Amino acid sequence: MSSLTVSDEQVSATKAAKIIQPAWVRALHWTNAVAMVLMIMSGWQIYNASPLFDFRFSSSITLGGWLGGALLWHFAAMWLLMVNGLIYLALGFATGRFRKKLLPITPAGVISDTKAALTLKLAHDDLSKYNNVQKLLYAGIIVVGVVIVLSGLSIWKPVQLQWLTALFGGYDVARYVHFICMSLIVAFLVVHVALAFLVPKSLRAMIIGR
Ligand code: HEM
């Protein structure tokens, strides 16, 4: 009887050990992905109404149809992005996930993992551990996510949050910061999604956990 109990425990321990991405990470990750895409596409439409540079985004890849519609999408998705992001940050710190999964990042580790990736020698056997390049990109994109929200708040409420707008160096600079963060997120997404499809078992783990 007792041996049966032990083997039951062993079975459940093995099952638990196989969970690579816990449910809360998966739920928050995919909610973030949807919110980000809505924010980016509506943001491009808002940009088109008053471009910072000498180009506009094609209306085929924007959301909202016109400035007013795009602002409604942007401000609706903003709450989803912010609340979801705050829960991710809180749980990331509280559970020790950030410390365990994203640290340490060493320059030597980043250089050797980049070399290994470029020569197609990077191992993907243990999905529960991120390599140094992944750690750097994930930690970096989390910081960019925080900066894009703060710069967005500072251009949304430049009177009420004037201390925040001042922190960015004023309204105009905050707009450029917001645009640069968007560009970094889009660049990250291109590489991130391509790699997810190149290593499908990592995508599977982010969908079903195992
Ligand atoms: C539809 C697009 C996306 C796909 C297919 C995707 C796919 C994935 C996959 C497969 C992983 C696990 C990587 C691994 O185990 O090696 C992952 C992790 C991650 N992704 Fe994405 N992702 C998408 C969108 C995004 C967006 C928009 C962001 C942020 C701007 C993002 C940020 C992250 C971060 C920070 C992690 C690490 C999470 C953690 O371990 O706590 N992803 N993604």
Short mmCIF file of C-alpha atoms and ligand atoms in Angstrom, two decimals:
data_model
loop_
_atom_site.label_atom_id
_atom_site.label_comp_id
_atom_site.label_asym_id
_atom_site.label_seq_id
_atom_site.Cartn_x
_atom_site.Cartn_y
_atom_site.Cartn_z
CA MET A 1 0.00 0.00 0.00
CA SER A 2 2.76 2.37 1.01
CA SER A 3 4.73 1.53 -2.15
CA LEU A 4 1.61 2.49 -4.16
CA THR A 5 1.50 5.87 -2.39
CA VAL A 6 5.16 6.46 -3.17
CA SER A 7 4.70 5.62 -6.84
CA ASP A 8 1.64 7.92 -7.00
CA GLU A 9 3.78 10.71 -5.59
CA GLN A 10 6.50 9.91 -8.06
CA VAL A 11 4.02 10.08 -10.92
CA SER A 12 2.67 13.45 -9.84
CA ALA A 13 6.21 14.72 -9.21
CA THR A 14 7.19 13.70 -12.73
CA LYS A 15 4.10 15.43 -14.13
CA ALA A 16 4.84 18.59 -12.16
CA ALA A 17 8.47 18.53 -13.28
CA LYS A 18 7.32 18.49 -16.89
CA ILE A 19 5.51 21.83 -16.56
CA ILE A 20 7.82 24.25 -18.34
CA GLN A 21 5.59 27.32 -18.47
CA PRO A 22 3.15 27.65 -15.54
CA ALA A 23 -0.48 28.53 -16.35
CA TRP A 24 -0.18 32.11 -15.06
CA VAL A 25 2.80 32.81 -17.36
CA ARG A 26 0.94 31.39 -20.37
CA ALA A 27 -2.29 33.29 -19.66
CA LEU A 28 -0.46 36.58 -19.09
CA HIS A 29 1.88 36.04 -22.08
CA TRP A 30 -0.93 35.50 -24.60
CA THR A 31 -3.07 38.29 -23.16
CA ASN A 32 -0.01 40.54 -23.51
CA ALA A 33 0.52 39.40 -27.12
CA VAL A 34 -3.09 40.32 -28.05
CA ALA A 35 -2.94 43.65 -26.21
CA MET A 36 0.44 44.52 -27.79
CA VAL A 37 -0.80 43.84 -31.33
CA LEU A 38 -3.93 45.98 -30.72
CA MET A 39 -1.77 48.78 -29.24
CA ILE A 40 0.74 48.69 -32.11
CA MET A 41 -1.83 48.64 -34.92
CA SER A 42 -3.99 51.40 -33.39
CA GLY A 43 -0.81 53.32 -32.51
CA TRP A 44 0.22 53.33 -36.18
CA GLN A 45 -3.16 54.84 -37.12
CA ILE A 46 -2.73 57.54 -34.45
CA TYR A 47 0.80 58.21 -35.76
CA ASN A 48 -0.58 58.66 -39.31
CA ALA A 49 -2.69 61.63 -38.11
CA SER A 50 0.49 63.51 -37.12
CA PRO A 51 3.62 61.67 -38.36
CA LEU A 52 6.94 62.20 -36.59
CA PHE A 53 8.87 61.13 -39.68
CA ASP A 54 8.56 61.36 -43.43
CA PHE A 55 6.34 58.27 -43.82
CA ARG A 56 2.92 56.87 -42.89
CA PHE A 57 1.86 53.31 -42.11
CA SER A 58 -0.30 51.60 -44.74
CA SER A 59 -3.96 51.58 -43.70
CA SER A 60 -3.98 47.82 -44.38
CA ILE A 61 -1.94 47.26 -41.19
CA THR A 62 -3.58 49.87 -38.95
CA LEU A 63 -6.59 49.58 -36.63
CA GLY A 64 -9.43 52.01 -36.01
CA GLY A 65 -10.03 53.46 -39.50
CA TRP A 66 -9.41 57.06 -38.46
CA LEU A 67 -7.83 59.02 -35.57
CA GLY A 68 -10.91 58.90 -33.30
CA GLY A 69 -11.46 55.17 -33.84
CA ALA A 70 -7.79 54.38 -33.31
CA LEU A 71 -7.69 56.37 -30.05
CA LEU A 72 -10.66 54.35 -28.73
CA TRP A 73 -8.85 51.08 -29.54
CA HIS A 74 -5.57 52.39 -28.06
CA PHE A 75 -7.16 53.53 -24.78
CA ALA A 76 -9.22 50.32 -24.44
CA ALA A 77 -6.26 47.97 -25.07
CA MET A 78 -4.10 50.16 -22.80
CA TRP A 79 -5.99 48.94 -19.70
CA LEU A 80 -5.60 45.32 -20.75
CA LEU A 81 -1.86 45.82 -21.37
CA MET A 82 -1.29 47.73 -18.13
CA VAL A 83 -3.29 45.52 -15.74
CA ASN A 84 -1.89 42.35 -17.36
CA GLY A 85 1.65 43.77 -17.26
CA LEU A 86 1.36 44.81 -13.60
CA ILE A 87 0.17 41.30 -12.62
CA TYR A 88 3.09 39.77 -14.59
CA LEU A 89 5.61 42.09 -12.90
CA ALA A 90 4.13 41.46 -9.43
CA LEU A 91 4.08 37.65 -9.88
CA GLY A 92 7.48 37.66 -11.63
CA PHE A 93 9.08 39.28 -8.58
CA ALA A 94 6.93 37.59 -5.89
CA THR A 95 7.44 34.03 -7.17
CA GLY A 96 11.15 34.59 -7.82
CA ARG A 97 10.61 33.73 -11.52
CA PHE A 98 12.53 36.77 -12.79
CA ARG A 99 15.51 35.94 -10.54
CA LYS A 100 15.47 32.23 -11.38
CA LYS A 101 14.74 32.43 -15.13
CA LEU A 102 16.19 35.76 -16.27
CA LEU A 103 19.29 36.09 -14.06
CA PRO A 104 22.25 36.03 -14.13
CA ILE A 105 23.07 37.55 -17.52
CA THR A 106 26.83 37.70 -18.13
CA PRO A 107 28.57 39.43 -21.08
CA ALA A 108 30.70 36.29 -21.63
CA GLY A 109 27.55 34.13 -21.63
CA VAL A 110 25.79 36.43 -24.10
CA ILE A 111 28.83 36.38 -26.45
CA SER A 112 29.25 32.59 -26.34
CA ASP A 113 25.49 31.92 -26.73
CA THR A 114 25.30 34.40 -29.66
CA LYS A 115 28.23 32.60 -31.36
CA ALA A 116 26.56 29.23 -30.71
CA ALA A 117 23.24 30.53 -32.13
CA LEU A 118 24.89 31.95 -35.26
CA THR A 119 26.69 28.68 -35.94
CA LEU A 120 23.47 26.73 -35.24
CA LYS A 121 25.10 24.99 -32.27
CA LEU A 122 22.80 26.35 -29.58
CA ALA A 123 21.21 23.52 -27.57
CA HIS A 124 17.42 23.55 -27.06
CA ASP A 125 17.25 20.33 -25.01
CA ASP A 126 16.30 21.91 -21.70
CA LEU A 127 13.40 24.29 -22.35
CA SER A 128 13.08 25.12 -18.66
CA LYS A 129 16.30 27.16 -18.85
CA TYR A 130 16.71 30.26 -21.02
CA ASN A 131 20.11 30.86 -22.64
CA ASN A 132 21.92 34.16 -22.09
CA VAL A 133 20.61 35.73 -25.32
CA GLN A 134 17.01 34.85 -24.38
CA LYS A 135 17.52 36.18 -20.86
CA LEU A 136 18.89 39.45 -22.23
CA LEU A 137 16.08 39.83 -24.79
CA TYR A 138 13.29 38.94 -22.31
CA ALA A 139 14.65 41.17 -19.53
CA GLY A 140 15.23 43.92 -22.10
CA ILE A 141 11.75 43.72 -23.60
CA ILE A 142 10.17 43.80 -20.12
CA VAL A 143 12.04 47.09 -19.45
CA VAL A 144 10.96 48.42 -22.89
CA GLY A 145 7.36 47.42 -21.99
CA VAL A 146 7.56 49.50 -18.80
CA VAL A 147 9.07 52.50 -20.65
CA ILE A 148 6.47 52.40 -23.45
CA VAL A 149 3.63 52.46 -20.89
CA LEU A 150 5.23 55.30 -18.88
CA SER A 151 5.99 57.38 -22.00
CA GLY A 152 2.44 56.70 -23.24
CA LEU A 153 0.97 57.90 -19.92
CA SER A 154 3.13 61.02 -20.10
CA ILE A 155 1.83 61.99 -23.57
CA TRP A 156 -1.76 61.04 -22.66
CA LYS A 157 -1.89 63.20 -19.50
CA PRO A 158 0.93 65.75 -19.90
CA VAL A 159 -0.82 68.22 -17.54
CA GLN A 160 -1.89 65.88 -14.72
CA LEU A 161 1.36 63.83 -14.97
CA GLN A 162 3.68 66.73 -15.82
CA TRP A 163 6.40 65.38 -13.49
CA LEU A 164 6.46 62.20 -15.62
CA THR A 165 6.47 64.16 -18.90
CA ALA A 166 9.32 66.30 -17.50
CA LEU A 167 11.21 63.13 -16.56
CA PHE A 168 11.23 62.17 -20.25
CA GLY A 169 12.50 65.65 -21.20
CA GLY A 170 9.12 67.06 -22.26
CA TYR A 171 6.17 66.10 -24.43
CA ASP A 172 8.04 66.02 -27.77
CA VAL A 173 10.88 63.83 -26.46
CA ALA A 174 8.36 61.50 -24.79
CA ARG A 175 6.68 61.02 -28.21
CA TYR A 176 10.00 59.96 -29.74
CA VAL A 177 10.71 57.65 -26.78
CA HIS A 178 7.24 56.09 -27.26
CA PHE A 179 7.93 55.57 -30.98
CA ILE A 180 11.41 54.09 -30.39
CA CYS A 181 10.00 51.62 -27.82
CA MET A 182 7.32 50.58 -30.35
CA SER A 183 10.07 49.99 -32.96
CA LEU A 184 12.09 47.88 -30.49
CA ILE A 185 8.99 45.80 -29.64
CA VAL A 186 8.21 45.23 -33.34
CA ALA A 187 11.86 44.23 -34.00
CA PHE A 188 11.74 41.90 -30.96
CA LEU A 189 8.46 40.40 -32.19
CA VAL A 190 9.84 39.59 -35.66
CA VAL A 191 12.80 37.66 -34.16
CA HIS A 192 10.76 36.22 -31.25
CA VAL A 193 7.94 34.82 -33.40
CA ALA A 194 10.40 33.47 -36.01
CA LEU A 195 12.35 31.65 -33.27
CA ALA A 196 9.15 30.32 -31.68
CA PHE A 197 8.28 28.66 -35.00
CA LEU A 198 11.87 27.46 -35.53
CA VAL A 199 11.77 25.70 -32.13
CA PRO A 200 8.12 24.50 -32.11
CA LYS A 201 8.43 22.65 -28.80
CA SER A 202 9.01 26.01 -27.08
CA LEU A 203 5.80 27.29 -28.69
CA ARG A 204 3.98 24.15 -27.55
CA ALA A 205 5.25 24.72 -23.98
CA MET A 206 3.97 28.32 -24.08
CA ILE A 207 0.55 27.02 -25.22
CA ILE A 208 -0.04 23.84 -23.17
CA GLY A 209 2.65 24.24 -20.50
CA ARG A 210 4.61 21.03 -21.25
C1 HEM B 1 2.12 36.13 -31.27
C2 HEM B 1 3.30 36.43 -30.90
C3 HEM B 1 4.15 35.68 -29.89
C4 HEM B 1 4.57 34.37 -29.91
C5 HEM B 1 4.28 33.30 -30.97
C6 HEM B 1 5.39 34.17 -28.72
C7 HEM B 1 6.00 33.00 -28.32
C8 HEM B 1 6.71 32.79 -27.16
C9 HEM B 1 7.30 31.55 -26.73
C10 HEM B 1 7.22 30.24 -27.50
C11 HEM B 1 7.94 31.76 -25.56
C12 HEM B 1 8.74 30.74 -24.74
C13 HEM B 1 10.16 30.86 -25.22
C14 HEM B 1 11.00 29.69 -24.79
O1 HEM B 1 10.59 28.85 -23.99
O2 HEM B 1 12.13 29.64 -25.30
C15 HEM B 1 7.76 33.15 -25.21
C16 HEM B 1 8.25 33.76 -24.06
C17 HEM B 1 8.22 35.13 -23.82
N1 HEM B 1 7.65 36.08 -24.65
FE1 HEM B 1 6.55 35.72 -26.33
N2 HEM B 1 5.44 35.36 -28.04
C18 HEM B 1 4.69 36.30 -28.71
C19 HEM B 1 4.49 37.61 -28.35
C20 HEM B 1 5.19 38.28 -27.35
C21 HEM B 1 5.13 39.70 -27.09
C22 HEM B 1 4.26 40.70 -27.86
C23 HEM B 1 5.97 39.95 -26.06
C24 HEM B 1 6.31 41.27 -25.41
C25 HEM B 1 6.38 42.39 -26.05
C26 HEM B 1 6.54 38.68 -25.63
C27 HEM B 1 7.44 38.52 -24.61
C28 HEM B 1 7.87 37.33 -24.09
C29 HEM B 1 8.61 37.18 -22.86
C30 HEM B 1 9.08 38.32 -21.93
C31 HEM B 1 8.81 35.80 -22.67
C32 HEM B 1 9.48 35.14 -21.48
C33 HEM B 1 8.35 34.96 -20.43
C34 HEM B 1 8.79 34.36 -19.12
O3 HEM B 1 9.54 33.38 -19.13
O4 HEM B 1 8.34 34.87 -18.06
N3 HEM B 1 6.05 37.69 -26.45
N4 HEM B 1 7.02 33.76 -26.22
#
